[in-house]
Coordinates of C-alpha atoms and ligand atoms in Angstrom, one line a residue:
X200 CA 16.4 -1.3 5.0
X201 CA 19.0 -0.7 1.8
X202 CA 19.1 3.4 1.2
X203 CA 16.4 4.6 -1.5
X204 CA 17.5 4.3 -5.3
X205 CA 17.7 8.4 -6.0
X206 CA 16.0 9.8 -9.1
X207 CA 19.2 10.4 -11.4
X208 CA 20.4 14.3 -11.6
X209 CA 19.0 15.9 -14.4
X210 CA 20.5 18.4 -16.7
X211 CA 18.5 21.7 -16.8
X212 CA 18.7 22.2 -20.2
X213 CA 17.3 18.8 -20.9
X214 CA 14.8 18.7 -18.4
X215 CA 13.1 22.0 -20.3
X216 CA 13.8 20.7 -23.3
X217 CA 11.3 17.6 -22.2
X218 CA 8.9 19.6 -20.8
X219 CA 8.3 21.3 -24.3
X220 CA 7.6 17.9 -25.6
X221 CA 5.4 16.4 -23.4
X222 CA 3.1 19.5 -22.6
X223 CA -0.6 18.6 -23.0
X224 CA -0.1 15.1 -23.3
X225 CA 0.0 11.6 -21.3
X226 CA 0.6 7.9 -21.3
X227 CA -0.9 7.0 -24.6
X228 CA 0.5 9.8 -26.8
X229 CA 4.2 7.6 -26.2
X230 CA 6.2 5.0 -27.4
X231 CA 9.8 4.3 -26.2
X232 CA 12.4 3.1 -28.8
X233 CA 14.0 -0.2 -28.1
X234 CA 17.7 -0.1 -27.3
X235 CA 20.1 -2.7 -27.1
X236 CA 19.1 -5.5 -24.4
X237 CA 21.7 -6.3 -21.6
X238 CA 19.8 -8.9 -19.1
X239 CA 19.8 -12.7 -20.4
X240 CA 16.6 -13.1 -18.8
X241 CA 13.4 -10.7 -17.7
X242 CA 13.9 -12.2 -14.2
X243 CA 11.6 -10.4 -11.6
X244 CA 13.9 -12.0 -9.2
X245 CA 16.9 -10.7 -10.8
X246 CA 16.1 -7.6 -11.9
X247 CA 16.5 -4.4 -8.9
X248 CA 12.6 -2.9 -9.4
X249 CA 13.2 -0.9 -5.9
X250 CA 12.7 2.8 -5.5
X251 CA 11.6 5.0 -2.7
X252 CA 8.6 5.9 -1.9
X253 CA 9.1 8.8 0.3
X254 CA 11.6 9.9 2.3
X255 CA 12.8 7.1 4.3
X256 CA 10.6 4.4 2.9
X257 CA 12.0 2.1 0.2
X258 CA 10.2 -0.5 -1.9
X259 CA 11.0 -3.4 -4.4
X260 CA 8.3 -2.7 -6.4
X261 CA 7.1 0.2 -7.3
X262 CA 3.8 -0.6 -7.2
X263 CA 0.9 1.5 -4.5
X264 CA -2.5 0.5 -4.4
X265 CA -4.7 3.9 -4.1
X266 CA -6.2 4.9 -0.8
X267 CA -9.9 4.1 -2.2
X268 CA -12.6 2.8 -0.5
X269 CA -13.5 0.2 -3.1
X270 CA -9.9 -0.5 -3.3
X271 CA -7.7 -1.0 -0.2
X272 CA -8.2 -2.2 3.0
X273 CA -6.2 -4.8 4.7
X274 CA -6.4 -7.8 2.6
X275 CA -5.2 -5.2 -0.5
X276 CA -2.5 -3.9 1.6
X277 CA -1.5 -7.6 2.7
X278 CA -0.8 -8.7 -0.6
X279 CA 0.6 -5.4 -1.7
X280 CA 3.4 -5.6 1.2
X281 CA 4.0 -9.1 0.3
X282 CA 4.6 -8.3 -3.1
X283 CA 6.8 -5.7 -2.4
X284 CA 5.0 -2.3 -2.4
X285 CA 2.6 -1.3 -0.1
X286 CA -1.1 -0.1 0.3
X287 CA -3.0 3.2 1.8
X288 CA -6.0 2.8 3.9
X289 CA -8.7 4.8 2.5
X290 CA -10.4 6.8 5.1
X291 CA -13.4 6.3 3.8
X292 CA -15.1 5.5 7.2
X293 CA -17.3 8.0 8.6
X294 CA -16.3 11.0 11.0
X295 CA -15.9 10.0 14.2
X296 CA -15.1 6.5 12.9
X297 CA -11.5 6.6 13.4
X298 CA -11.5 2.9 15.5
X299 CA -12.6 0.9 12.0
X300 CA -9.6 2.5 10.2
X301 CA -7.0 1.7 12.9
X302 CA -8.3 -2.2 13.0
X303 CA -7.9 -2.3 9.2
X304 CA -3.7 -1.1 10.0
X305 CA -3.3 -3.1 12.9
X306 CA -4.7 -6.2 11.0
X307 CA -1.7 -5.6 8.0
X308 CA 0.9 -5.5 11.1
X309 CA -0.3 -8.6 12.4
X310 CA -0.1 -10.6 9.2
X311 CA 3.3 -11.3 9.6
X312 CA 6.6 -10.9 12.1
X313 CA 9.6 -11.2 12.7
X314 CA 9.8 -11.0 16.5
X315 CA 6.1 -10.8 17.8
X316 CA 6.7 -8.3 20.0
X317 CA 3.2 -8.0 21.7
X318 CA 1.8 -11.2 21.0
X319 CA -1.7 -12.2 22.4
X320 CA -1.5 -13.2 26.1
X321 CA -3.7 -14.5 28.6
X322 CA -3.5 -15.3 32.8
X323 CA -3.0 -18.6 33.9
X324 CA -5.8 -18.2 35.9
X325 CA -8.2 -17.1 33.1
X326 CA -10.7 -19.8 32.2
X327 CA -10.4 -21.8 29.2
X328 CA -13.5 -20.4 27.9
X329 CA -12.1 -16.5 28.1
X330 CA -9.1 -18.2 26.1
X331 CA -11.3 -19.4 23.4
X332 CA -12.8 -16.5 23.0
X333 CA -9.7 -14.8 22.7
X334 CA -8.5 -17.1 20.2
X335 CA -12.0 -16.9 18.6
X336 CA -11.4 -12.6 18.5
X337 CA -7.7 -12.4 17.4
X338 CA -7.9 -15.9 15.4
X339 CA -4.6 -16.5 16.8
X340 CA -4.2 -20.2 17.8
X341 CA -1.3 -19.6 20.2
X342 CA -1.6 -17.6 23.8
X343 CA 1.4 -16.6 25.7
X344 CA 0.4 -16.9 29.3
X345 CA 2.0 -14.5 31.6
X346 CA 1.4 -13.2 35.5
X347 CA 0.4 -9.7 36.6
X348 CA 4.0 -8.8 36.2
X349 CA 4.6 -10.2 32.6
X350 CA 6.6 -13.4 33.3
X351 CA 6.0 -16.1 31.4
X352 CA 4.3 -18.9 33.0
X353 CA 3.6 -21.7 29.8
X354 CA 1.8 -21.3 26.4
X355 CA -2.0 -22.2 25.4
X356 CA -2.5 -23.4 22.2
X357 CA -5.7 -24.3 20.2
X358 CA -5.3 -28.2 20.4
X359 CA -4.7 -27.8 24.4
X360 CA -7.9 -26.5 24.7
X361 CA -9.8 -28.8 22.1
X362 CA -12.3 -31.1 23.5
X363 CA -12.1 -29.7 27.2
X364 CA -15.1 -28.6 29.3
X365 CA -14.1 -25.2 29.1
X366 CA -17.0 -24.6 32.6
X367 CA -14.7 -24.3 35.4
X368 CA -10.7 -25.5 33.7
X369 CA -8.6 -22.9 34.2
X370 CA -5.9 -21.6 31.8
X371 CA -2.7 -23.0 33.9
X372 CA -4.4 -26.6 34.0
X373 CA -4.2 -27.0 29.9
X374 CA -1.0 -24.7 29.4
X375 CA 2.1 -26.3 28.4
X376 CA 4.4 -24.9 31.3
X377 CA 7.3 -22.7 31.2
X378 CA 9.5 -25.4 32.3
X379 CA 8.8 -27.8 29.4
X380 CA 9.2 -24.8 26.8
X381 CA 12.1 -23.8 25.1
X382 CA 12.6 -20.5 25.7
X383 CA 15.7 -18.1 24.5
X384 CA 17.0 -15.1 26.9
X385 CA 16.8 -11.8 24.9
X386 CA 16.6 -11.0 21.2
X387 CA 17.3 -12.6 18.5
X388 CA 18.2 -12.6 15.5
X389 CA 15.5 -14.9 12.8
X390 CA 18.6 -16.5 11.5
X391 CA 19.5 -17.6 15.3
X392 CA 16.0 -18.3 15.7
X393 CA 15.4 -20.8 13.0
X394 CA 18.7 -22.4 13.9
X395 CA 17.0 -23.3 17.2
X396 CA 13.7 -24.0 16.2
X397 CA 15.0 -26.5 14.0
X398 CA 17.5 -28.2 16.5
X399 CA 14.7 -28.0 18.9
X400 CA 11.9 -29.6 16.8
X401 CA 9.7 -26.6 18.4
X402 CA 7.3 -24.0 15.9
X403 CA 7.3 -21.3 18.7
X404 CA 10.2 -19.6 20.6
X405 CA 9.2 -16.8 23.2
X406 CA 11.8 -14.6 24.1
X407 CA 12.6 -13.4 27.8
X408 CA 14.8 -11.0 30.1
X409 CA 16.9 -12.1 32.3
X410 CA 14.1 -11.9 34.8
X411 CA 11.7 -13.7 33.1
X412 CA 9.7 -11.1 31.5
X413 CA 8.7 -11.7 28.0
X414 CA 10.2 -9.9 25.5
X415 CA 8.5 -11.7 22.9
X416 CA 7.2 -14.6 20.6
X417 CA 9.1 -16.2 17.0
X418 CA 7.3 -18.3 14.8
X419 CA 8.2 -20.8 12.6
X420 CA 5.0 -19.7 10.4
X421 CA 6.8 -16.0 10.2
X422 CA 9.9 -17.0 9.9
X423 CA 8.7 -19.2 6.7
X424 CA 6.6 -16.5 5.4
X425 CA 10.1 -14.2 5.6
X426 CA 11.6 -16.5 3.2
X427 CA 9.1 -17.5 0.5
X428 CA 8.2 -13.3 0.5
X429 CA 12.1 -12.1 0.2
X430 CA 10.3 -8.9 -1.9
X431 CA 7.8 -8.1 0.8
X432 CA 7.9 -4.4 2.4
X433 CA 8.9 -5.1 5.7
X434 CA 9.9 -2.5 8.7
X435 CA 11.9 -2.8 11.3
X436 CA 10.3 -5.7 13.6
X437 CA 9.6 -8.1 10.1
X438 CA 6.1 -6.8 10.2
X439 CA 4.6 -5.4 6.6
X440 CA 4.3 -1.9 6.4
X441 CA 0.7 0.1 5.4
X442 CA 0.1 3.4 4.7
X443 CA -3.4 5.3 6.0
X444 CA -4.8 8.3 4.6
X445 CA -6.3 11.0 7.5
X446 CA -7.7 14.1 4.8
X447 CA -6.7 17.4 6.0
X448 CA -9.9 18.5 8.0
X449 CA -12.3 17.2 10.8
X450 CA -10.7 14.6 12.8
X451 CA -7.4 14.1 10.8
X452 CA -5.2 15.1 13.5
X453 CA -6.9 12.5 16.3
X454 CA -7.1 9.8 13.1
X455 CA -3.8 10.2 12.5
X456 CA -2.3 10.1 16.6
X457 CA -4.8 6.3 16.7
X458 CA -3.1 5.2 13.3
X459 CA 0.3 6.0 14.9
X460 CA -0.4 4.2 17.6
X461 CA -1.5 1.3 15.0
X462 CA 2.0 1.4 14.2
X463 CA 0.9 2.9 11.0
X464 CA 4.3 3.6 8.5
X465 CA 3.1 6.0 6.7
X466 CA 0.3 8.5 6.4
X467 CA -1.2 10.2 3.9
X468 CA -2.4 13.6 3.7
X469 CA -4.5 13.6 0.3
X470 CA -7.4 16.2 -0.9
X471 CA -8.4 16.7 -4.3
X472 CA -6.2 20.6 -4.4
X473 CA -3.4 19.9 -2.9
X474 CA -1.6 22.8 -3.7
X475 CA -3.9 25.2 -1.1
X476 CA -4.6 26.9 1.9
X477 CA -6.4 24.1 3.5
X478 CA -3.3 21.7 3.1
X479 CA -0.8 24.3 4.3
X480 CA -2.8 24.6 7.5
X481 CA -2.9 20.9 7.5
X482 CA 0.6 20.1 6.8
X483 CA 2.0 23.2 9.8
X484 CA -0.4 21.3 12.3
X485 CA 0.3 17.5 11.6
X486 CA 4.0 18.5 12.1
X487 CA 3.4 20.3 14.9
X488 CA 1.6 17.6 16.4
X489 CA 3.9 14.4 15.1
X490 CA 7.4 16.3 14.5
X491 CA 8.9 13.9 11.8
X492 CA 6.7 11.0 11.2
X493 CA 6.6 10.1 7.4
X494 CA 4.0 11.8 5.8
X495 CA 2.8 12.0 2.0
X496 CA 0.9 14.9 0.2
X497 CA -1.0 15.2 -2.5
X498 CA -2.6 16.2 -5.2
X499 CA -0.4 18.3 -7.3
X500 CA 0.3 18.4 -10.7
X501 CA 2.6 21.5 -11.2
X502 CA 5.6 22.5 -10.4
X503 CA 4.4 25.2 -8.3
X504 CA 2.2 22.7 -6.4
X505 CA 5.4 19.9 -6.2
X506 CA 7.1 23.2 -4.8
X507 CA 5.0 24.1 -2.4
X508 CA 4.2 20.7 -0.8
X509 CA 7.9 20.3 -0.6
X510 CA 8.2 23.5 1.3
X511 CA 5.7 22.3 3.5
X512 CA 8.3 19.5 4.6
X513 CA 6.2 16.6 2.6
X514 CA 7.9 13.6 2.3
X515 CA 6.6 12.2 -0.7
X516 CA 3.9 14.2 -3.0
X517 CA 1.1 12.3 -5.3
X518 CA 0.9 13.7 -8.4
X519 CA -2.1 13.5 -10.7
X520 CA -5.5 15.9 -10.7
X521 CA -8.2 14.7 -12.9
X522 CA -6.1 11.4 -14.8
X523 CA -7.8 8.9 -12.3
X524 CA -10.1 6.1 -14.1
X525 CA -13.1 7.1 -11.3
X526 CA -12.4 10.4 -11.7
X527 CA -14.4 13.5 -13.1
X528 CA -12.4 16.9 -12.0
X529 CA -11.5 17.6 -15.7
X530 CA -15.2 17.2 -17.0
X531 CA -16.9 18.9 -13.9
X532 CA -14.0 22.0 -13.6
X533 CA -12.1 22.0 -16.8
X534 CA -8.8 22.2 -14.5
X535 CA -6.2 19.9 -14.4
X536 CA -2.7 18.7 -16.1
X537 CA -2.4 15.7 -18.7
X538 CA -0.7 13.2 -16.5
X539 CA 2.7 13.3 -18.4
X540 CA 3.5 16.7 -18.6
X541 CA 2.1 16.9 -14.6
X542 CA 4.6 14.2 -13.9
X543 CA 7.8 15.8 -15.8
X544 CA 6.8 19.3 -14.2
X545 CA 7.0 17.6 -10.5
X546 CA 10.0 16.2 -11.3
X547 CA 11.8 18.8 -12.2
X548 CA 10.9 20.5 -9.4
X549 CA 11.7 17.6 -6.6
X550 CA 15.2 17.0 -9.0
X551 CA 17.2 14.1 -7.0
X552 CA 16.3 15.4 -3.4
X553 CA 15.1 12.7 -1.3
X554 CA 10.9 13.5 -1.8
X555 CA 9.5 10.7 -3.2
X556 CA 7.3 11.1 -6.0
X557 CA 4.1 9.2 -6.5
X558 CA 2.9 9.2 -9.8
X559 CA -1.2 8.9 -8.9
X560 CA -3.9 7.5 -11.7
X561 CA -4.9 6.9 -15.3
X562 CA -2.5 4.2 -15.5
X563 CA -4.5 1.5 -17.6
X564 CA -2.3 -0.4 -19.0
X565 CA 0.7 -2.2 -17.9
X566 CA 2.8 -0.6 -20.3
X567 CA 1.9 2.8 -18.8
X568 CA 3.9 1.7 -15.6
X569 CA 7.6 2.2 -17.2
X570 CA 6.0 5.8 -18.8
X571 CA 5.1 6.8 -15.1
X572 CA 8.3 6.0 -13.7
X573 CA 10.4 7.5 -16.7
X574 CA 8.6 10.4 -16.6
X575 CA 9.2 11.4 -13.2
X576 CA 7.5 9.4 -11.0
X577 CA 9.6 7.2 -8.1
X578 CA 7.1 5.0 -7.6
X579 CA 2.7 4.3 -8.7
X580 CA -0.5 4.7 -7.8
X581 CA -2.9 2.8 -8.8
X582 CA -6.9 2.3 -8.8
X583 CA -9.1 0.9 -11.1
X584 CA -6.4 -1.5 -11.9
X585 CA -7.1 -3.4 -8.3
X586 CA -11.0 -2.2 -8.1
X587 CA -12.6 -5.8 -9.1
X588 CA -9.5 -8.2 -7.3
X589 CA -10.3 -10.6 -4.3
X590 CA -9.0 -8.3 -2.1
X591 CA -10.7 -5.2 -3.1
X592 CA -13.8 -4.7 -0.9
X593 CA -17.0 -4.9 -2.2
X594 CA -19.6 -7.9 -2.8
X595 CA -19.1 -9.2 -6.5
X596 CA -22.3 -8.5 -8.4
X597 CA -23.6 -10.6 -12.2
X598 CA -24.9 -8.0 -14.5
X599 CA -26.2 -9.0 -18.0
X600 CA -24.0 -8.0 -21.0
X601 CA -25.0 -8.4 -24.6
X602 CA -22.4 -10.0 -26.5
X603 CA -22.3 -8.2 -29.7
X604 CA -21.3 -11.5 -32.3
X605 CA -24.3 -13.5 -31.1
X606 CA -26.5 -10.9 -29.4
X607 CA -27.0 -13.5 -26.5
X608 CA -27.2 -12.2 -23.1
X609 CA -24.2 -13.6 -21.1
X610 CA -24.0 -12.7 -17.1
X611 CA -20.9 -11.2 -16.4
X612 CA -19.2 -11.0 -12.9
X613 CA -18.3 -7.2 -12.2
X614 CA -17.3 -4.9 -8.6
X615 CA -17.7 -1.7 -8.2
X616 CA -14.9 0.7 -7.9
X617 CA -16.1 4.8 -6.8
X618 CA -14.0 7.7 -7.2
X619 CA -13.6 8.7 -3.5
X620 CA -15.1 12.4 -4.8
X621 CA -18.4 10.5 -6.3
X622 CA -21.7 11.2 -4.5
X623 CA -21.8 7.7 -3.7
X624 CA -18.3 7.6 -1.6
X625 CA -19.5 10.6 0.2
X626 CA -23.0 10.0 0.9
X627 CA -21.6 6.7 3.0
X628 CA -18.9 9.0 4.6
X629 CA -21.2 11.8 5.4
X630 CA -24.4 9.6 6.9
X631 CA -26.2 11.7 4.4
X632 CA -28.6 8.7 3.4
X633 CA -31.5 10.9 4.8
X634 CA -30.6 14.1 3.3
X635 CA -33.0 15.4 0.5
X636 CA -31.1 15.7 -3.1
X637 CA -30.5 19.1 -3.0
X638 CA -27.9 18.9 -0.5
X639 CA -26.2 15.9 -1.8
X640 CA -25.9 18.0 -5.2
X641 CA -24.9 21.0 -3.4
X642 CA -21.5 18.6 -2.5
X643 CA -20.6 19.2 -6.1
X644 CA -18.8 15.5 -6.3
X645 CA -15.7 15.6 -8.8
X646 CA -15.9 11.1 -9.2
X647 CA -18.1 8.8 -10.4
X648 CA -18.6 5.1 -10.0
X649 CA -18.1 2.5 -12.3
X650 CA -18.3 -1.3 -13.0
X651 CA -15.2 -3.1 -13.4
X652 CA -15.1 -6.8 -14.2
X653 CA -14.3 -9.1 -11.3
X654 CA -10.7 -10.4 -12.0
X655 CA -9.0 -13.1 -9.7
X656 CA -6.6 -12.1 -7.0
X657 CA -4.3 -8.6 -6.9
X658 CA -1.2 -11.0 -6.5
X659 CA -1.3 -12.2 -10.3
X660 CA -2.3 -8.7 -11.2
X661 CA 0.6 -7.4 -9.5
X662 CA 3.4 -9.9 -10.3
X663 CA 1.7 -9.3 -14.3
X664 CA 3.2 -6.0 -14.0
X665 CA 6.3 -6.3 -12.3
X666 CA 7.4 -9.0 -15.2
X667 CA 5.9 -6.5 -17.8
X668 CA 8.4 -3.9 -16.5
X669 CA 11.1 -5.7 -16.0
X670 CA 10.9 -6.5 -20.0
X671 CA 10.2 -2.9 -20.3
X672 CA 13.8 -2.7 -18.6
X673 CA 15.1 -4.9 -21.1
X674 CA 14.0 -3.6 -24.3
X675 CA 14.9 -0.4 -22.9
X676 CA 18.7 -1.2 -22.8
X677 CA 19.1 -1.6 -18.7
X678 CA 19.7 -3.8 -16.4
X679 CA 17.1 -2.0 -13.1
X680 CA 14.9 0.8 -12.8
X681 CA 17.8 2.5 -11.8
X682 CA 19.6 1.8 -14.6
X683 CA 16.9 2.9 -17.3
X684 CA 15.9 6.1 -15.0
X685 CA 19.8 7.4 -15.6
X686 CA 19.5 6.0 -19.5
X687 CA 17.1 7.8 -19.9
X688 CA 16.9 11.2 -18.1
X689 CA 20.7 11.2 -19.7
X690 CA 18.9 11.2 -23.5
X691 CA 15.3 11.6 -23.3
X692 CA 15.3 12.0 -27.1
X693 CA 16.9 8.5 -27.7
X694 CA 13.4 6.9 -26.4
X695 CA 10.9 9.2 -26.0
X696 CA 8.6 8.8 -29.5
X697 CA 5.4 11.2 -29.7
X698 CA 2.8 8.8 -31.1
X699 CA 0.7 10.3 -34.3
X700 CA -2.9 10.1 -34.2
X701 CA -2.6 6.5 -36.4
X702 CA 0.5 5.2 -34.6
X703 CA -1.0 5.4 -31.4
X704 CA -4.2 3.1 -33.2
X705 CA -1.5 0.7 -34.3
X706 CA 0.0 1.1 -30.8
X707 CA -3.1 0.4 -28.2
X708 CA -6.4 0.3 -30.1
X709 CA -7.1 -3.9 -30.5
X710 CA -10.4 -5.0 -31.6
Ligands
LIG855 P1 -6.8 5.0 -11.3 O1 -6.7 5.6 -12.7 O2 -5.7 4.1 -11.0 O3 -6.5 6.3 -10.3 O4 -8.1 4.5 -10.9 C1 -6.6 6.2 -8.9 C2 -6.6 7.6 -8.4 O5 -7.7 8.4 -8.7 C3 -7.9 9.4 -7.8 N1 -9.3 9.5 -7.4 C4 -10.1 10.6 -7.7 N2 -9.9 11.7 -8.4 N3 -12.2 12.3 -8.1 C5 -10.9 12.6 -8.5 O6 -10.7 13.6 -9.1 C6 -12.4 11.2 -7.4 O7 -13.6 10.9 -6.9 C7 -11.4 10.3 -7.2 N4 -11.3 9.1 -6.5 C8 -10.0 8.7 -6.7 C9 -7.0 9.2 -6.7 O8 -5.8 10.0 -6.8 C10 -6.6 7.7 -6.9 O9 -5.4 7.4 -6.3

């Protein structure tokens, strides 16, 4: 992995003198003036979108889907990884139910490989019927067939066992044999790999010691998907990286040692006040418990908060109380920070240190990505913006909507995305379903849910937005996210224009 893009160093003077503009306000009370363009083409291929989004984890996009449960779960994640940024697991699962979480992680690490370094394996003297089954469980065509002692012995594959009375056939009867395999001593590199898969006419390679253990299984299908996804988050095996979120009470600590396990990259430490007692406690035990792994924080949105997660040894902090599109903290509490000002304060207080900064909610338009990640934020977070995808999870449902020229009826396809704080999200995480009213009010929810219209898959939505801000880039006088970040953290005033009342109307209103 290439070392994280750093946020560019910014003068103290200027940083205060930034802070006094944007106080009280957010994404749609700005406009950026258009510089002099320097790229020939908006090129999402050309142009370097990568940032970091905590301490040792670096994306190409900086793009997060939001650890919701109406949002992310493995298909999300999938296609955020292959698109370059990554997803967080909600935890929206109920106590105790730490197993569903950790099969939702390990199904994002299996999508893709380099070297399969555990792949699925069976005895030779299994029966062909516990081999279908296993195929059947994993849906993984392809079993490595190994003795007691981990030697290879041959490889089973879904055409082998096709049409066979799987009764009484036995796994090593069907198996194409070690001897008739091509089969490389040690690791490899996915360069050498392909070079001998393609020599060999062969679509899988397993890997051995020099004893005749395996080591591990290449695919051709992984070594393909490598090159058409050359964006994709990937860690150190080839495999796509996830994020899971734990909470900061209950079971976090035992949810977070399974998710590790997972092979989780990343977890996330998220309650609605971050900046408290509860996620001091939280934060001293998790590193007690897991010494360094690579852990986010969150919610903050002052510099006081930013401060203190930092102190805690966070390595990334979300940042955002109250702008989130399912969100109802401001209405119900009258507490929170306009996202802009929020993001500028964190900023200033990470500076350039190596915390990454994830600028969490109330982005609604794609414009608003290249205000988040000028304003201080390293990378996104975003919500509502993937609640009615494909991917998100969720049955769509057709709801009747007046169409106001005609006044004809027309049924509309629509998901539902809930704030994680609504009664609804914690009613399903709580079992409450029994529990009279009083109690469920008595839970003082700070979300609500809404209906957002089904929309097509999270890959268009999300390669929308990376070629929207890559022409942001270009208007904006650079030639990467880099490049604008230092443009403009060098002369905030040359871009940053505070929108009157009937600018912004001329800006965003439509219709
Ligand atoms: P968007 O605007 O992208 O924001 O939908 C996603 C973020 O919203 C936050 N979130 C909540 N905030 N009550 C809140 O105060 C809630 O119930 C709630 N649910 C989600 C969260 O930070 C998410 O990433």
């Amino acid at each position: 992995m290439k070392p994280p893009a750093a946020y560019p160093k910014i003068v103290a003077s200027t940083g205060r003198a930034l802070l006094d503009v944007v106080r009280g306000c957010t994404f749609d009370d700005f406009i950026l003036r258009p510089q002099k363009s320097i790229v020939a083409r908006r090129d999402p291929a050309a142009i370097d979108l990568s940032c970091r989004l905590s301490r040792r984890i670096v994306l190409n996009r900086p793009i997060v889907s939001a650890n919701m449960d109406t949002v992310t779960r493995a298909p999300m994640a999938i296609v955020q990884a292959e698109e370059g940024g990554i997803g967080i697991i909600d935890r929206g699962f109920r106590p105790g139910e730490i197993e569903p979480q950790v099969r939702e992680v390990e199904k994002v690490k299996r999508a893709q490989h380099g070297v399969i370094a555990d792949p699925y394996r069976i005895a030779p003297e299994a029966s062909l019927e516990e081999a279908a089954a296993m195929m059947a469980r994993s849906r993984v065509g392809t079993l490595v067939v190994a003795d007691v002692d981990g030697r290879l012995q041959g490889i089973l594959t879904n055409r082998d066992i096709r049409f066979v009375p799987k009764g009484a056939t036995r796994v090593a009867e069907r198996m194409t044999p070690r001897d008739q395999l091509v089969v490389h001593e040690g690791p490899v590199t996915p360069e050498e790999a392909e070079r001998l898969m393609v020599r060999r006419k062969i679509k899988k390679l397993p890997l051995v010691d020099a004893t005749g253990r395996l080591l591990g299984l290449v695919t051709s299908r992984d070594i393909s998907r490598q090159r058409q996804l050359p964006f994709a988050t990937r860690d150190a095996h080839g495999r796509l990286m996830v994020g899971a979120a734990i909470g900061a009470t209950g079971d976090y600590l035992e949810r977070a040692a399974e998710l590790i396990k997972a092979g989780v990259d990343v977890l996330v430490i998220d309650i609605a006040h971050g900046h408290s007692m509860v996620m001091q406690r939280a934060m001293e035990q998790f590193r007690k418990r897991f010494g360094d792994v690579e852990v986010i924080a969150g919610n903050v949105a002052t510099a006081e908060g930013a401060r203190f997660l930092i102190d805690l040894s966070a390595d990334g902090i979300k940042v955002g109380i109250g702008p989130g599109g399912g969100c109802t903290t401001r209405m119900t509490t009258s507490f929170g920070v306009p996202q802009v000002q929020a993001l500028v304060e964190c900023r200033l207080a990470v500076g350039d240190s190596a915390v990454g900064v994830i600028a969490d909610g109330g982005i609604k338009r794609h414009g608003a990505l290249a205000l988040a990640l000028l304003f201080g934020g390293d990378s996104t977070m975003l919500g509502s913006a993937f609640a009615g995808t494909e991917e998100a999870p969720g049955e769509v449902v057709h709801k009747s909507v007046l169409l106001p020229e005609s006044g004809k009826s027309v049924k509309v396809p629509f998901k539902v995305l809930r704030g994680m704080a609504s009664i609804e999200a914690i009613r399903d995480r709580l079992d409450v379903e029994d529990a009279d009213k009083v109690e469920l009010e008595e839970i003082g929810a700070e979300g609500m849910e809404v209906s957002v219209p089904a929309r097509g898959s999270a890959r268009t939505i999300v390669r929308e937005m990376v070629k929207h801000l890559c022409s942001s880039i270009s208007y904006g006088g650079a030639g990467s996210l880099a490049g604008l970040r230092e443009a403009f953290w060098k002369d905030p005033s040359a871009f940053v224009i505070k929108q009157s009342d009937s600018g912004r109307r001329e800006s965003y209103d439509r219709g």
